[in-house]
Amino acid sequence: MNSAREQDFRYLIKMNKSDKIFIAGASGMVGSAIIRNLVKKGYDNFIGSTRTRVLEEQKNMPLKLTRIDLLNQDAVNRFFSNEKPDYVFLAAARVGGIHANNTYPANFIHDNLVIQSNIINAAWKNRVKRLLFLGSSCIYPKNAPQPMKEEHLLTGLLEPTNEPYAIAKIAGIKMCESYNRQYNTQFIAVMPTNLYGPNDNFDFETSHVLPALIRKFHEAKLSKAKEVTIWGTGSPRREFLHVDDMTDACQHVMNLSDAKVEKHLTNYPSPCFINVGTGKDCTIKELAMTIKEQVGFQGNLVFDTSKPDGTPQKLLDVSRLDSLGWRAHILLRDGVKDAYEWFVSSF
Ligand code: GFB
């Protein structure tokens, strides 16, 4: 017997297999996972933008890749006018961990504001049926009540280490909301917690904590090092969502019926964005111990407190997405195992 949700006649699958789907940022960790997820579900009409590499895994996929400069408004407008996508996953962004955000604030605010503005405006001009804008849990105040609800947005000062990036993502949310109000578009912003998984960035200087520690422990194991350095005190708490869960949530939201979207996600002044997370967090030290065990490193942890901790906690309240029929299912231990296996097979 189906649950009440599945029986809801409005719970219709929105995206047809023949619709043209544009993934901005197709070679990134999230963009490539969205394509993987949708190909598995039988979709085969994709066009993707990439600034850099062509992924080995995508060479045999039904995907047309274009090297469009998303920072160039004319190029983006020409692209949309020529390709006329039906659905857009806006997964292109300049992203990075705490050190990258702290070191390149101008790049983070400029590039993200320009990329999202170009794509959101072109999506409206070309009557895209639905656009999904990917933000980040760093949009919430540094000392927001935990777990953080969508209504906590703009209720306090942001975390200084990533304020420029957060401001850009908040502007993206407000652009979606404003176009929905003025032009009756369906532009939805999804706010994921810290993501990890295949095709992540493992560069020590610019990566997030989870991939950085996978690489640190792996290299320490191979070199038989006695210790691994963890930045900060190890006491901040973080929530981690595997990118395959994230893309499943993105597809779920993109397939919600118009009735559900208009009632729950674009009905201003209710927030037009939605948290995506597991609803569980751990300390950085607990994460390090999980990765240490998974990698099989036998040495010690050393904490470098000259490095910033960043925000003390940023656990998302996921009850809205749960009420719309989705919850995460990849456990951190299993997700770390998958990410480590991908790393070992790729480097
Ligand atoms: O993942 P992360 O760089 O970013 O750092 P945030 C999370 C925590 O892990 C911080 C600690 O307390 C770091 O000090 N950490 C320990 C490390 N060892 C390491 C390491 O080797 N590398 C890194 N990178 N961290 C980001 C925002 O904040 O969250 C982004 O800056 C984005 O804009 C992202 O929002 C989701 O979780 O602190």
Coordinates of C-alpha atoms and ligand atoms in Angstrom, one line a residue:
M1 CA 0.0 0.0 0.0
N2 CA 1.5 3.4 -1.0
S3 CA 2.0 6.0 1.8
A4 CA -0.3 9.0 1.8
R5 CA 2.4 11.1 0.1
E6 CA 2.7 8.8 -2.9
Q7 CA -1.1 8.8 -3.3
D8 CA -1.2 12.6 -3.5
F9 CA -2.3 13.0 -7.2
R10 CA -0.4 16.3 -7.4
Y11 CA 2.8 14.4 -6.6
L12 CA 3.5 14.2 -10.3
I13 CA 6.8 13.6 -11.9
K14 CA 7.6 17.0 -13.4
M15 CA 10.7 16.5 -15.5
N16 CA 10.0 14.4 -18.6
K17 CA 12.7 12.2 -20.1
S18 CA 12.6 14.2 -23.3
D19 CA 13.1 17.6 -21.5
K20 CA 16.4 19.3 -22.1
I21 CA 18.3 19.6 -18.8
F22 CA 21.2 22.1 -18.4
I23 CA 23.7 21.4 -15.6
A24 CA 25.9 24.5 -15.0
G25 CA 29.1 23.2 -13.5
A26 CA 28.9 19.7 -15.1
S27 CA 32.4 18.7 -14.1
G28 CA 32.2 19.7 -10.5
M29 CA 31.5 17.3 -7.6
V30 CA 27.7 18.2 -7.5
G31 CA 27.2 18.8 -11.2
S32 CA 28.7 15.4 -12.1
A33 CA 26.7 13.7 -9.4
I34 CA 23.5 15.2 -10.7
I35 CA 24.2 13.9 -14.2
R36 CA 25.2 10.4 -12.8
N37 CA 21.9 10.3 -10.8
L38 CA 19.7 11.4 -13.7
V39 CA 21.4 9.1 -16.2
K40 CA 20.7 6.2 -13.8
K41 CA 17.0 7.3 -13.7
G42 CA 16.8 7.1 -17.6
Y43 CA 17.2 10.8 -18.5
D44 CA 19.3 11.4 -21.6
N45 CA 18.9 14.9 -22.9
F46 CA 21.6 16.9 -21.1
I47 CA 23.8 19.8 -21.8
G48 CA 26.5 20.8 -19.4
S49 CA 28.9 23.6 -19.0
T50 CA 32.4 23.1 -17.8
R51 CA 35.2 25.5 -17.2
T52 CA 37.9 23.0 -17.0
R53 CA 38.2 19.2 -17.4
V54 CA 36.1 16.6 -19.2
L55 CA 35.6 13.7 -16.7
E56 CA 36.4 10.2 -17.8
E57 CA 33.1 8.9 -16.4
Q58 CA 31.2 11.4 -18.6
K59 CA 32.8 10.3 -21.9
N60 CA 30.2 7.7 -22.6
M61 CA 27.2 9.5 -21.2
P62 CA 24.3 11.2 -23.2
L63 CA 25.8 14.6 -22.4
K64 CA 26.7 17.5 -24.6
L65 CA 29.5 19.5 -22.9
T66 CA 30.1 23.2 -23.7
R67 CA 33.0 25.3 -22.5
I68 CA 30.9 28.4 -21.9
D69 CA 32.3 31.3 -19.8
L70 CA 29.6 31.7 -17.2
L71 CA 31.1 35.0 -16.1
N72 CA 30.3 36.5 -19.6
Q73 CA 26.7 37.7 -19.7
D74 CA 26.5 37.8 -23.5
A75 CA 27.9 34.3 -23.8
V76 CA 25.3 33.0 -21.3
N77 CA 22.4 34.8 -23.0
R78 CA 23.5 33.4 -26.4
F79 CA 23.8 29.9 -24.9
F80 CA 20.3 30.0 -23.4
S81 CA 18.7 31.5 -26.6
N82 CA 20.3 28.8 -28.8
E83 CA 19.8 25.8 -26.4
K84 CA 16.5 26.7 -24.8
P85 CA 16.8 24.3 -21.8
D86 CA 13.6 23.3 -20.0
Y87 CA 15.3 22.7 -16.6
V88 CA 18.4 24.2 -15.0
F89 CA 20.6 22.9 -12.2
L90 CA 22.8 25.9 -11.2
A91 CA 25.7 24.0 -9.7
A92 CA 28.4 26.2 -11.1
A93 CA 30.2 28.3 -8.4
R94 CA 33.6 29.2 -7.0
V95 CA 33.7 27.0 -3.9
G96 CA 36.3 26.1 -1.3
G97 CA 37.1 25.4 2.3
I98 CA 37.7 27.8 5.2
H99 CA 41.3 28.7 4.1
A100 CA 40.3 29.4 0.4
N101 CA 37.4 31.6 1.5
N102 CA 39.6 33.5 3.9
T103 CA 42.3 34.0 1.3
Y104 CA 40.3 34.9 -1.8
P105 CA 37.3 36.9 -0.6
A106 CA 37.1 39.0 -3.7
N107 CA 37.1 36.0 -6.1
F108 CA 34.4 34.3 -4.0
I109 CA 32.0 37.2 -3.9
H110 CA 32.6 38.4 -7.5
D111 CA 32.5 35.1 -9.4
N112 CA 29.5 33.7 -7.5
L113 CA 27.5 36.9 -7.9
V114 CA 28.2 37.2 -11.6
I115 CA 27.7 33.5 -12.5
Q116 CA 24.4 33.2 -10.7
S117 CA 23.1 36.5 -11.9
N118 CA 23.9 35.7 -15.5
I119 CA 22.2 32.3 -15.4
I120 CA 19.1 33.3 -13.3
N121 CA 18.4 36.2 -15.6
A122 CA 18.9 34.2 -18.8
A123 CA 16.7 31.4 -17.4
W124 CA 13.9 33.9 -16.9
K125 CA 14.4 35.5 -20.4
N126 CA 14.2 32.0 -22.0
R127 CA 11.2 30.8 -20.0
V128 CA 13.0 27.9 -18.2
K129 CA 10.3 25.7 -16.5
R130 CA 12.2 25.4 -13.3
L131 CA 15.6 26.3 -12.0
L132 CA 17.4 24.9 -8.9
F133 CA 20.0 27.2 -7.4
L134 CA 22.6 25.6 -5.1
G135 CA 23.6 27.6 -2.1
S136 CA 25.3 26.6 1.2
S137 CA 24.6 26.3 4.9
C138 CA 27.1 29.1 5.5
I139 CA 24.4 31.6 4.7
Y140 CA 23.1 31.4 8.3
P141 CA 24.4 33.6 11.2
K142 CA 27.6 32.5 13.0
N143 CA 25.6 32.0 16.2
A144 CA 22.3 31.0 14.8
P145 CA 20.1 28.7 17.0
Q146 CA 20.8 25.1 16.2
P147 CA 19.5 23.3 14.3
M148 CA 19.2 26.2 11.8
K149 CA 15.8 26.8 10.2
E150 CA 15.2 28.6 6.9
E151 CA 13.6 31.5 8.9
H152 CA 16.9 32.1 10.7
L153 CA 18.3 33.7 7.5
L154 CA 19.5 37.3 8.0
T155 CA 18.9 37.3 11.8
G156 CA 22.5 37.9 12.8
L157 CA 26.1 38.5 11.8
L158 CA 27.8 35.9 9.4
E159 CA 30.9 33.9 10.0
P160 CA 33.8 36.2 9.0
T161 CA 35.9 33.5 7.3
N162 CA 33.3 33.0 4.6
E163 CA 31.1 36.1 4.7
P164 CA 31.7 37.2 1.1
Y165 CA 30.7 33.8 -0.2
A166 CA 27.7 33.7 2.1
I167 CA 26.6 37.2 1.0
A168 CA 26.8 36.0 -2.7
K169 CA 24.7 32.9 -1.9
I170 CA 22.1 35.0 0.0
A171 CA 21.9 37.3 -3.0
G172 CA 21.2 34.3 -5.1
I173 CA 18.4 33.2 -2.9
K174 CA 16.9 36.7 -3.0
M175 CA 17.3 36.8 -6.8
C176 CA 15.3 33.6 -7.1
E177 CA 12.6 34.9 -4.7
S178 CA 12.4 38.3 -6.5
Y179 CA 12.0 36.7 -10.0
N180 CA 9.4 34.3 -8.6
R181 CA 7.4 37.3 -7.1
Q182 CA 7.7 39.6 -10.2
Y183 CA 7.7 37.1 -13.1
N184 CA 6.0 34.1 -11.5
T185 CA 9.0 31.9 -12.2
Q186 CA 9.8 28.6 -10.3
F187 CA 13.3 29.3 -9.2
I188 CA 14.1 27.3 -6.1
A189 CA 17.2 27.6 -3.9
V190 CA 18.5 24.5 -2.1
M191 CA 20.9 25.0 0.9
P192 CA 23.1 22.0 1.4
T193 CA 25.2 21.3 4.4
N194 CA 28.9 20.4 3.9
L195 CA 29.1 18.1 0.9
Y196 CA 31.6 15.4 0.0
G197 CA 32.1 12.5 -2.4
P198 CA 33.5 11.5 -5.9
N199 CA 35.1 14.3 -7.9
D200 CA 35.7 16.4 -4.8
N201 CA 38.6 18.8 -4.5
F202 CA 41.5 17.2 -2.6
D203 CA 43.9 20.2 -2.8
F204 CA 45.3 20.9 0.7
E205 CA 45.0 24.7 0.4
T206 CA 41.5 25.0 -1.2
S207 CA 39.6 21.9 -0.2
H208 CA 37.0 21.3 2.6
V209 CA 37.9 19.3 5.7
L210 CA 36.6 15.9 4.7
P211 CA 38.6 15.4 1.4
A212 CA 41.6 17.1 3.0
L213 CA 41.7 14.6 5.8
I214 CA 41.2 11.7 3.5
R215 CA 44.3 12.7 1.6
K216 CA 46.3 13.6 4.7
F217 CA 45.6 10.3 6.4
H218 CA 46.2 8.3 3.2
E219 CA 49.6 10.0 2.4
A220 CA 50.6 9.6 6.1
K221 CA 49.8 5.9 6.0
L222 CA 51.9 5.4 2.8
S223 CA 54.8 7.4 4.2
K224 CA 54.5 5.8 7.6
A225 CA 54.3 9.3 9.2
K226 CA 53.9 9.4 13.0
E227 CA 51.2 12.1 13.0
V228 CA 48.6 14.0 11.0
T229 CA 47.9 17.7 11.6
I230 CA 44.3 18.7 12.0
W231 CA 43.5 22.5 11.6
G232 CA 42.0 24.3 14.6
T233 CA 40.9 22.8 17.9
G234 CA 38.9 19.9 16.5
S235 CA 35.9 21.0 18.6
P236 CA 33.7 22.7 15.8
R237 CA 30.7 20.6 14.8
R238 CA 29.9 19.9 11.1
E239 CA 27.2 18.1 9.3
F240 CA 28.3 16.1 6.2
L241 CA 26.0 15.0 3.3
H242 CA 27.2 12.6 0.6
V243 CA 26.8 14.2 -2.8
D244 CA 24.7 11.3 -4.1
D245 CA 22.2 12.0 -1.3
M246 CA 22.4 15.7 -2.3
T247 CA 21.7 15.1 -6.0
D248 CA 18.8 12.7 -5.1
A249 CA 17.3 15.5 -3.0
C250 CA 17.8 18.0 -6.0
Q251 CA 16.0 15.6 -8.3
H252 CA 13.2 15.1 -5.8
V253 CA 12.7 18.9 -5.5
M254 CA 12.9 19.4 -9.2
N255 CA 10.2 16.7 -9.7
L256 CA 7.8 18.2 -7.1
S257 CA 4.4 19.1 -8.6
D258 CA 3.6 22.7 -9.4
A259 CA 1.1 22.6 -6.6
K260 CA 3.6 21.6 -4.0
V261 CA 6.2 24.1 -5.2
E262 CA 3.8 27.0 -5.3
K263 CA 2.5 26.1 -1.8
H264 CA 5.8 25.4 -0.1
L265 CA 8.7 26.9 -2.0
T266 CA 7.7 30.0 -4.0
N267 CA 4.9 31.4 -1.9
Y268 CA 6.5 34.6 -0.7
P269 CA 7.0 35.6 2.1
S270 CA 7.6 32.0 3.1
P271 CA 11.2 31.2 2.3
C272 CA 11.8 30.1 -1.4
F273 CA 14.8 28.1 -0.3
I274 CA 15.1 24.8 1.5
N275 CA 17.7 23.1 3.7
V276 CA 19.2 19.8 2.6
G277 CA 21.1 17.8 5.1
T278 CA 21.2 14.7 7.3
G279 CA 20.1 16.4 10.5
K280 CA 23.1 14.9 12.4
D281 CA 26.6 16.4 13.1
C282 CA 29.9 15.5 14.7
T283 CA 33.0 17.3 15.9
I284 CA 35.9 17.7 13.5
K285 CA 37.9 15.4 15.9
E286 CA 35.2 12.7 15.6
L287 CA 35.3 13.1 11.8
A288 CA 39.1 12.7 11.9
M289 CA 38.8 9.5 13.9
T290 CA 36.3 8.1 11.5
I291 CA 38.5 8.8 8.5
K292 CA 41.7 7.7 10.4
E293 CA 40.0 4.3 11.0
Q294 CA 38.7 4.0 7.4
V295 CA 42.1 4.8 5.9
G296 CA 43.9 2.5 8.4
F297 CA 46.4 5.2 9.7
Q298 CA 48.0 4.1 13.0
G299 CA 49.7 7.4 14.0
N300 CA 48.5 10.3 16.2
L301 CA 46.5 13.5 15.6
V302 CA 48.0 16.9 16.2
F303 CA 45.8 20.0 16.4
D304 CA 47.2 23.2 14.8
T305 CA 45.3 25.9 16.7
S306 CA 47.0 28.6 14.7
K307 CA 44.4 27.7 12.0
P308 CA 40.8 29.1 12.3
D309 CA 38.0 26.9 13.6
G310 CA 35.3 29.0 11.7
T311 CA 31.7 28.8 12.8
P312 CA 31.3 26.7 16.0
Q313 CA 28.3 24.7 14.5
K314 CA 26.0 24.7 11.5
L315 CA 23.6 21.9 11.8
L316 CA 20.6 22.2 9.5
D317 CA 16.9 21.7 10.4
V318 CA 15.7 19.4 7.7
S319 CA 12.0 19.1 8.7
R320 CA 10.7 21.1 5.7
L321 CA 12.3 18.8 3.2
D322 CA 11.3 15.8 5.3
S323 CA 7.7 17.0 5.1
L324 CA 8.1 17.2 1.3
G325 CA 9.0 13.5 1.2
W326 CA 12.8 13.3 1.2
R327 CA 15.4 12.4 3.8
A328 CA 19.1 11.5 3.6
H329 CA 20.1 7.8 3.8
I330 CA 23.9 7.6 3.3
L331 CA 25.6 7.2 6.8
L332 CA 28.8 9.2 7.3
R333 CA 30.9 6.0 7.9
D334 CA 29.6 4.5 4.6
G335 CA 30.0 7.8 2.7
V336 CA 33.6 8.2 3.9
K337 CA 34.4 4.6 2.8
D338 CA 32.9 5.5 -0.7
A339 CA 34.8 8.8 -0.9
Y340 CA 38.1 7.1 0.1
E341 CA 37.7 4.3 -2.4
W342 CA 37.0 6.9 -5.1
F343 CA 40.1 8.8 -4.1
V344 CA 42.4 5.8 -4.1
S345 CA 41.0 4.7 -7.5
S346 CA 41.5 8.2 -9.0
F347 CA 44.9 9.4 -7.7
Ligands
GFB1 O1 35.4 22.3 5.6 P1 36.1 23.5 6.1 O2 37.3 24.0 5.3 O3 35.0 24.7 6.0 O4 36.5 23.5 7.6 P2 33.8 25.2 6.9 C1 35.7 22.8 8.6 C2 36.4 22.7 9.9 O5 37.4 21.7 9.7 C3 37.2 24.0 10.3 C4 38.7 22.2 10.2 O6 37.1 24.1 11.7 C5 38.6 23.7 9.9 O7 39.6 24.4 10.7 N1 39.8 21.5 9.6 C6 40.7 20.7 10.2 C7 40.2 21.6 8.3 N2 41.6 20.2 9.4 C8 41.3 20.8 8.1 C9 42.0 20.7 6.9 O8 43.0 20.0 6.7 N3 41.4 21.3 5.8 C10 40.2 22.1 6.0 N4 39.7 22.7 4.9 N5 39.6 22.2 7.2 C11 33.0 26.2 4.6 C12 32.8 27.5 4.0 O9 33.2 26.4 6.0 O10 31.8 25.4 4.5 C13 32.4 27.4 2.6 O11 34.1 28.2 4.1 C14 31.2 26.5 2.4 O12 32.1 28.7 2.1 C15 31.5 25.2 3.1 O13 30.1 27.1 3.0 C16 30.2 24.3 3.0 O14 32.8 24.1 7.1 O15 34.3 25.8 8.1

